[in-house]
Tab-separated table of C-alpha atoms in Angstrom:
chain	number	residue	atom	x	y	z
A	1	MET	CA	189.689	65.933	100.102
A	2	GLY	CA	186.268	65.895	97.917
A	3	LYS	CA	184.873	68.129	95.696
A	4	ASN	CA	183.450	70.965	96.646
A	5	VAL	CA	181.017	73.669	94.729
A	6	LEU	CA	178.957	77.192	95.472
A	7	LEU	CA	175.849	78.017	94.084
A	8	VAL	CA	175.135	82.276	94.092
A	9	ASP	CA	172.043	83.191	92.815
A	10	ASP	CA	169.798	85.152	94.599
A	11	SER	CA	166.988	83.115	94.143
A	12	SER	CA	166.502	80.282	96.477
A	13	THR	CA	164.364	78.416	93.851
A	14	MET	CA	167.047	78.570	91.141
A	15	ARG	CA	169.682	77.330	93.992
A	16	LYS	CA	167.539	74.379	94.518
A	17	ILE	CA	167.098	73.603	91.314
A	18	VAL	CA	170.742	73.818	89.862
A	19	GLY	CA	171.505	71.661	93.084
A	20	ARG	CA	169.030	69.166	91.720
A	21	SER	CA	170.376	69.244	88.118
A	22	LEU	CA	173.755	68.820	89.528
A	23	ARG	CA	172.371	65.878	91.484
A	24	GLN	CA	170.628	64.864	87.783
A	25	ALA	CA	173.275	64.575	86.036
A	26	GLY	CA	175.089	62.730	87.900
A	27	ILE	CA	176.915	65.125	89.355
A	28	ASP	CA	178.339	64.383	92.918
A	29	PHE	CA	179.731	67.435	95.004
A	30	ASP	CA	180.669	66.653	98.999
A	31	ASN	CA	179.368	69.953	99.734
A	32	ILE	CA	177.442	72.485	98.425
A	33	PHE	CA	177.793	75.836	99.640
A	34	GLU	CA	174.845	78.527	98.758
A	35	ALA	CA	175.164	83.019	98.408
A	36	ALA	CA	172.528	84.957	97.318
A	37	ASP	CA	174.864	87.515	95.913
A	38	GLY	CA	178.456	88.334	95.383
A	39	ILE	CA	179.154	90.063	98.649
A	40	GLU	CA	178.223	86.293	100.241
A	41	ALA	CA	179.863	84.450	97.652
A	42	LEU	CA	183.344	86.080	98.011
A	43	GLU	CA	182.943	85.493	101.946
A	44	ILE	CA	182.293	81.635	101.707
A	45	LEU	CA	185.025	81.908	99.266
A	46	GLU	CA	187.845	83.156	101.855
A	47	LYS	CA	186.998	80.440	104.586
A	48	GLU	CA	185.735	77.710	102.690
A	49	HIS	CA	187.551	75.273	100.274
A	50	ILE	CA	185.789	76.083	96.903
A	51	ASP	CA	186.445	74.200	93.873
A	52	ILE	CA	184.215	75.764	91.221
A	53	VAL	CA	181.675	78.590	91.376
A	54	LEU	CA	178.135	77.952	89.352
A	55	SER	CA	176.874	82.268	89.300
A	56	ASP	CA	174.015	83.779	87.986
A	57	ILE	CA	174.768	87.335	86.705
A	58	ASN	CA	171.831	89.514	87.241
A	59	MET	CA	171.565	89.835	91.435
A	60	PRO	CA	171.184	92.567	94.344
A	61	ASN	CA	174.005	94.209	96.173
A	62	MET	CA	176.473	92.487	93.937
A	63	ASP	CA	175.937	91.625	90.404
A	64	GLY	CA	177.775	89.012	88.582
A	65	ILE	CA	180.164	90.754	86.954
A	66	SER	CA	180.708	92.892	89.767
A	67	PHE	CA	181.519	89.664	91.813
A	68	LEU	CA	184.325	88.366	88.916
A	69	ARG	CA	186.256	92.125	88.833
A	70	GLU	CA	186.340	91.783	92.459
A	71	LYS	CA	187.111	88.330	92.864
A	72	ALA	CA	189.981	88.747	90.038
A	73	THR	CA	191.924	91.273	91.995
A	74	ARG	CA	192.255	89.223	95.725
A	75	ASP	CA	194.824	86.491	94.626
A	76	ASN	CA	193.988	83.411	97.050
A	77	ILE	CA	191.093	82.986	95.116
A	78	LYS	CA	190.762	84.553	91.883
A	79	GLY	CA	192.044	81.083	90.502
A	80	ILE	CA	188.877	79.346	91.224
A	81	PRO	CA	186.970	78.884	88.078
A	82	VAL	CA	183.319	80.633	87.840
A	83	LEU	CA	180.858	79.196	85.434
A	84	MET	CA	177.785	81.086	84.748
A	85	ILE	CA	174.031	80.045	84.692
A	86	SER	CA	172.306	82.739	84.008
A	87	THR	CA	169.399	83.946	81.366
A	88	GLU	CA	171.996	86.767	80.663
A	89	THR	CA	173.715	85.039	77.654
A	90	GLY	CA	174.053	88.185	75.684
A	91	ASP	CA	177.264	88.011	73.471
A	92	ASP	CA	178.350	91.231	75.664
A	93	ILE	CA	177.524	90.475	78.804
A	94	ILE	CA	179.200	86.540	78.917
A	95	GLY	CA	182.501	88.361	76.543
A	96	GLU	CA	182.410	90.594	79.843
A	97	ALA	CA	182.422	87.770	81.845
A	98	LYS	CA	184.694	85.295	79.807
A	99	SER	CA	187.292	88.441	80.250
A	100	LEU	CA	186.809	88.859	83.863
A	101	GLY	CA	187.894	84.842	84.349
A	102	ALA	CA	184.633	83.100	84.102
A	103	VAL	CA	184.837	79.652	81.914
A	104	GLY	CA	181.998	79.301	80.830
A	105	ALA	CA	178.061	79.589	80.387
A	106	ILE	CA	174.438	78.276	80.871
A	107	LYS	CA	171.353	79.790	79.632
A	108	LYS	CA	168.329	79.382	81.971
A	109	PRO	CA	166.007	77.708	81.523
A	110	PHE	CA	169.011	74.425	81.161
A	111	THR	CA	168.647	71.396	81.798
A	112	PRO	CA	170.752	68.383	83.517
A	113	ASP	CA	172.081	67.286	80.253
A	114	LYS	CA	172.876	70.810	79.380
A	115	VAL	CA	174.726	71.069	83.081
A	116	ASN	CA	176.930	67.850	82.426
A	117	GLU	CA	177.697	68.507	78.825
A	118	VAL	CA	179.245	72.390	80.231
A	119	LEU	CA	180.381	71.487	83.495
A	120	GLY	CA	181.664	67.940	83.271
A	121	PRO	CA	184.878	68.979	81.116
A	122	LEU	CA	185.381	71.787	83.941
A	123	LEU	CA	185.882	69.225	86.722
B	1	MET	CA	149.801	92.190	98.955
B	2	ILE	CA	148.651	94.580	96.816
B	3	PRO	CA	145.903	97.249	97.973
B	4	ARG	CA	142.403	96.446	95.922
B	5	GLY	CA	142.084	98.538	92.937
B	6	LEU	CA	146.071	100.016	92.961
B	7	GLY	CA	146.503	99.530	88.897
B	8	ILE	CA	149.893	99.211	87.220
B	9	ILE	CA	150.589	101.235	84.166
B	10	PHE	CA	152.099	99.102	81.462
B	11	PHE	CA	153.918	100.663	78.536
B	12	ARG	CA	153.159	100.108	74.964
B	13	TRP	CA	154.417	98.315	71.687
B	14	PRO	CA	156.889	100.575	69.586
B	15	GLU	CA	155.123	102.607	67.189
B	16	THR	CA	157.647	101.201	64.237
B	17	THR	CA	156.564	97.698	65.660
B	18	SER	CA	154.837	96.228	62.557
B	19	LYS	CA	152.062	93.799	63.283
B	20	GLU	CA	154.208	90.828	62.065
B	21	GLY	CA	156.489	92.208	64.435
B	22	CYS	CA	154.676	91.550	67.163
B	23	VAL	CA	153.353	88.001	65.873
B	24	SER	CA	156.782	87.122	65.742
B	25	ILE	CA	157.590	88.214	69.314
B	26	GLU	CA	154.463	86.822	70.751
B	27	GLU	CA	155.534	82.950	68.942
B	28	LYS	CA	159.141	83.735	69.953
B	29	VAL	CA	157.498	84.353	73.592
B	30	ILE	CA	154.910	80.999	74.050
B	31	GLY	CA	157.975	78.895	71.947
B	32	SER	CA	160.162	80.864	75.690
B	33	THR	CA	157.483	79.939	77.923
B	34	LYS	CA	157.065	76.412	76.987
B	35	GLU	CA	160.721	75.309	77.132
B	36	ILE	CA	160.660	77.260	80.167
B	37	PHE	CA	158.052	74.949	81.744
B	38	SER	CA	159.329	71.971	79.792
B	39	SER	CA	162.576	71.719	80.855
B	40	MET	CA	162.904	73.599	84.479
B	41	VAL	CA	159.319	73.252	85.821
B	42	MET	CA	158.404	69.382	84.311
B	43	MET	CA	155.000	70.681	83.398
B	44	GLU	CA	154.238	70.555	79.478
B	45	ILE	CA	151.448	73.300	78.289
B	46	SER	CA	149.900	74.490	75.714
B	47	VAL	CA	148.326	77.739	74.508
B	48	LYS	CA	144.631	78.120	75.582
B	49	ARG	CA	144.012	82.196	73.647
B	50	VAL	CA	145.790	85.337	72.772
B	51	MET	CA	144.247	88.392	74.675
B	52	ASP	CA	144.210	91.663	74.542
B	53	TYR	CA	142.953	92.129	78.564
B	54	SER	CA	143.678	90.497	81.300
B	55	GLY	CA	140.576	91.572	83.360
B	56	PRO	CA	140.709	91.485	87.172
B	57	LEU	CA	142.840	89.123	88.848
B	58	ASN	CA	141.200	87.422	91.663
B	59	ASN	CA	143.670	85.218	94.156
B	60	THR	CA	146.730	85.749	91.359
B	61	ILE	CA	150.245	85.799	92.474
B	62	THR	CA	152.184	88.293	89.584
B	63	GLY	CA	155.766	87.803	89.219
B	64	MET	CA	157.094	90.774	87.071
B	65	VAL	CA	160.582	92.385	85.484
B	66	GLY	CA	161.117	95.644	83.742
B	67	LEU	CA	162.814	96.020	80.322
B	68	ALA	CA	164.887	99.485	79.947
B	69	GLY	CA	167.348	100.310	77.640
B	70	ILE	CA	166.638	100.822	73.573
B	71	TYR	CA	163.478	99.002	74.162
B	72	ARG	CA	160.879	99.542	77.230
B	73	GLY	CA	158.145	97.409	79.103
B	74	VAL	CA	157.389	94.841	81.525
B	75	LEU	CA	157.086	91.295	81.564
B	76	ALA	CA	154.620	89.624	83.863
B	77	ILE	CA	153.044	86.599	84.566
B	78	HIS	CA	149.941	86.151	85.755
B	79	ILE	CA	148.889	83.179	88.212
B	80	PRO	CA	145.761	82.106	89.960
B	81	TYR	CA	146.525	80.705	93.826
B	82	PRO	CA	146.150	76.970	93.278
B	83	VAL	CA	147.832	77.017	90.078
B	84	ALA	CA	151.227	78.756	91.479
B	85	MET	CA	151.224	76.405	93.936
B	86	ALA	CA	151.269	73.386	91.684
B	87	ILE	CA	153.949	74.901	89.379
B	88	THR	CA	155.998	75.900	92.184
B	89	ALA	CA	155.715	72.015	93.878
B	90	SER	CA	156.431	70.770	90.407
B	91	PHE	CA	159.577	73.463	90.077
B	92	LEU	CA	160.950	72.723	93.170
B	93	GLY	CA	159.579	68.963	93.724
B	94	MET	CA	158.233	69.363	96.835
B	95	ASP	CA	154.681	69.474	98.760
B	96	VAL	CA	152.818	72.928	98.459
B	97	ASP	CA	149.975	73.952	100.540
B	98	GLU	CA	150.203	77.786	100.483
B	99	ILE	CA	150.823	81.344	99.046
B	100	ASN	CA	154.052	81.679	100.928
B	101	GLU	CA	158.095	83.003	100.394
B	102	ASP	CA	159.081	79.722	98.184
B	103	VAL	CA	156.201	80.428	95.794
B	104	HIS	CA	156.799	84.298	95.447
B	105	ASP	CA	160.622	82.876	94.672
B	106	ALA	CA	159.320	80.804	91.795
B	107	ILE	CA	156.868	82.814	90.619
B	108	GLY	CA	159.609	85.418	90.814
B	109	GLU	CA	161.875	83.911	88.753
B	110	LEU	CA	159.909	82.027	86.043
B	111	ALA	CA	158.875	85.888	85.383
B	112	ASN	CA	163.218	86.431	85.538
B	113	MET	CA	163.391	83.859	82.794
B	114	LEU	CA	160.995	84.794	80.667
B	115	GLY	CA	162.552	88.440	80.805
B	116	GLY	CA	165.943	86.922	80.016
B	117	ASN	CA	164.152	84.960	76.975
B	118	VAL	CA	162.629	88.419	75.630
B	119	LYS	CA	165.778	90.143	76.404
B	120	THR	CA	167.243	87.943	74.259
B	121	ILE	CA	164.530	88.220	71.328
B	122	LEU	CA	165.012	92.119	70.894
B	123	SER	CA	168.676	92.062	71.679
B	124	GLU	CA	171.564	89.249	70.785
B	125	LYS	CA	174.017	91.137	72.082
B	126	GLY	CA	172.374	92.008	75.292
B	127	ARG	CA	173.744	95.457	76.155
B	128	ASP	CA	171.637	97.344	74.848
B	129	ILE	CA	168.986	96.681	77.680
B	130	GLU	CA	168.798	96.035	81.215
B	131	LEU	CA	166.736	93.724	82.576
B	132	SER	CA	165.473	94.348	86.461
B	133	LEU	CA	165.456	92.186	89.061
B	134	PRO	CA	162.375	90.176	89.695
B	135	SER	CA	159.116	91.480	91.576
B	136	THR	CA	156.256	89.667	92.818
B	137	ILE	CA	152.718	90.900	93.714
B	138	SER	CA	149.795	89.285	94.551
B	139	GLY	CA	146.576	90.136	96.429
B	140	SER	CA	142.577	88.620	96.987
B	141	GLU	CA	141.485	91.123	93.447
B	142	TYR	CA	143.328	93.560	92.125
B	143	SER	CA	144.383	94.638	87.845
B	144	PHE	CA	146.380	96.454	86.202
B	145	GLN	CA	145.208	100.088	84.689
B	146	LEU	CA	145.864	99.840	81.132
B	147	ASP	CA	145.723	102.609	78.869
B	148	LYS	CA	142.772	101.754	75.761
B	149	GLU	CA	145.168	102.849	73.217
B	150	VAL	CA	147.997	100.459	74.696
B	151	ASP	CA	148.921	97.646	72.730
B	152	THR	CA	149.315	94.405	75.066
B	153	VAL	CA	149.958	90.766	73.926
B	154	ILE	CA	148.483	88.538	76.473
B	155	ILE	CA	149.039	84.440	76.210
B	156	GLU	CA	146.903	82.324	77.863
B	157	PHE	CA	148.665	78.749	78.761
B	158	ASP	CA	147.031	75.722	80.283
B	159	THR	CA	148.469	73.640	83.365
B	160	GLY	CA	146.349	70.029	82.739
B	161	GLN	CA	145.955	71.954	86.754
B	162	GLY	CA	144.769	75.021	85.244
B	163	GLN	CA	145.405	78.274	83.445
B	164	PHE	CA	147.995	80.898	83.871
B	165	MET	CA	149.217	84.679	81.787
B	166	VAL	CA	151.576	85.775	80.214
B	167	GLU	CA	151.591	89.341	79.751
B	168	MET	CA	154.146	91.265	77.390
B	169	VAL	CA	154.007	95.385	77.226
B	170	LEU	CA	157.176	97.072	75.218
B	171	GLU	CA	157.421	100.591	74.379
B	172	LYS	CA	160.649	101.294	72.026
């Protein structure tokens, strides 16, 4: 089974940019799934085989922190790693995200090299 | 679209912010804007001038985010339509020939990244300032209704394909 990634961001622009950065970084996924908020992300995680999630924090309906908190309560999906990609990179917020299971964070703006540096070792 | 003549009231600089502090923040906003354009939009930009009034905005799209908490204010980016289309085309790597949903989303995301950088400049830990979701407005003619006693920082940048402005106003 190939590797699948889920991109979670309310900005369609940013989902496209992250997808492009993955390709430019030479990181190939068989399938790239997209969600506009934490609610959509949970629905996709319940239905699809996802290897890693790249998620924004500041989103409507269900933000990235609430998404992590809800995901952590579901035994069937709580082990899927989540990497935060956000403008929100303050120590307090990233600390909370990591306490809820996030495996790391990339600050916007980012370069494909930065994506490769952080994401590469997680795959 | 925003109706002609509808204004937006901005907050003011904190009274305790020194002139040196304003200059420092101004320099950091310039640095953040250049970094975002260089690394994400794939455009090299330069500072054209620093202004204190943005004037009437014609055929322009504005992306903005609000800051609340120990600092309150707004970070806005005003981009004329042709420049907004060029920025979005470079950002997304595709042809853009009208002000559509992609342009609004891209300019909103630029404001979001700038706002996030400003938040980091003002608060390293991040929990004492809240950042709003980005929003955009556009129209053939509109202006920001500024209090005459309010100080703002407005930086005009040149993209090589036209100019745009970044406007930041804060209240403590």
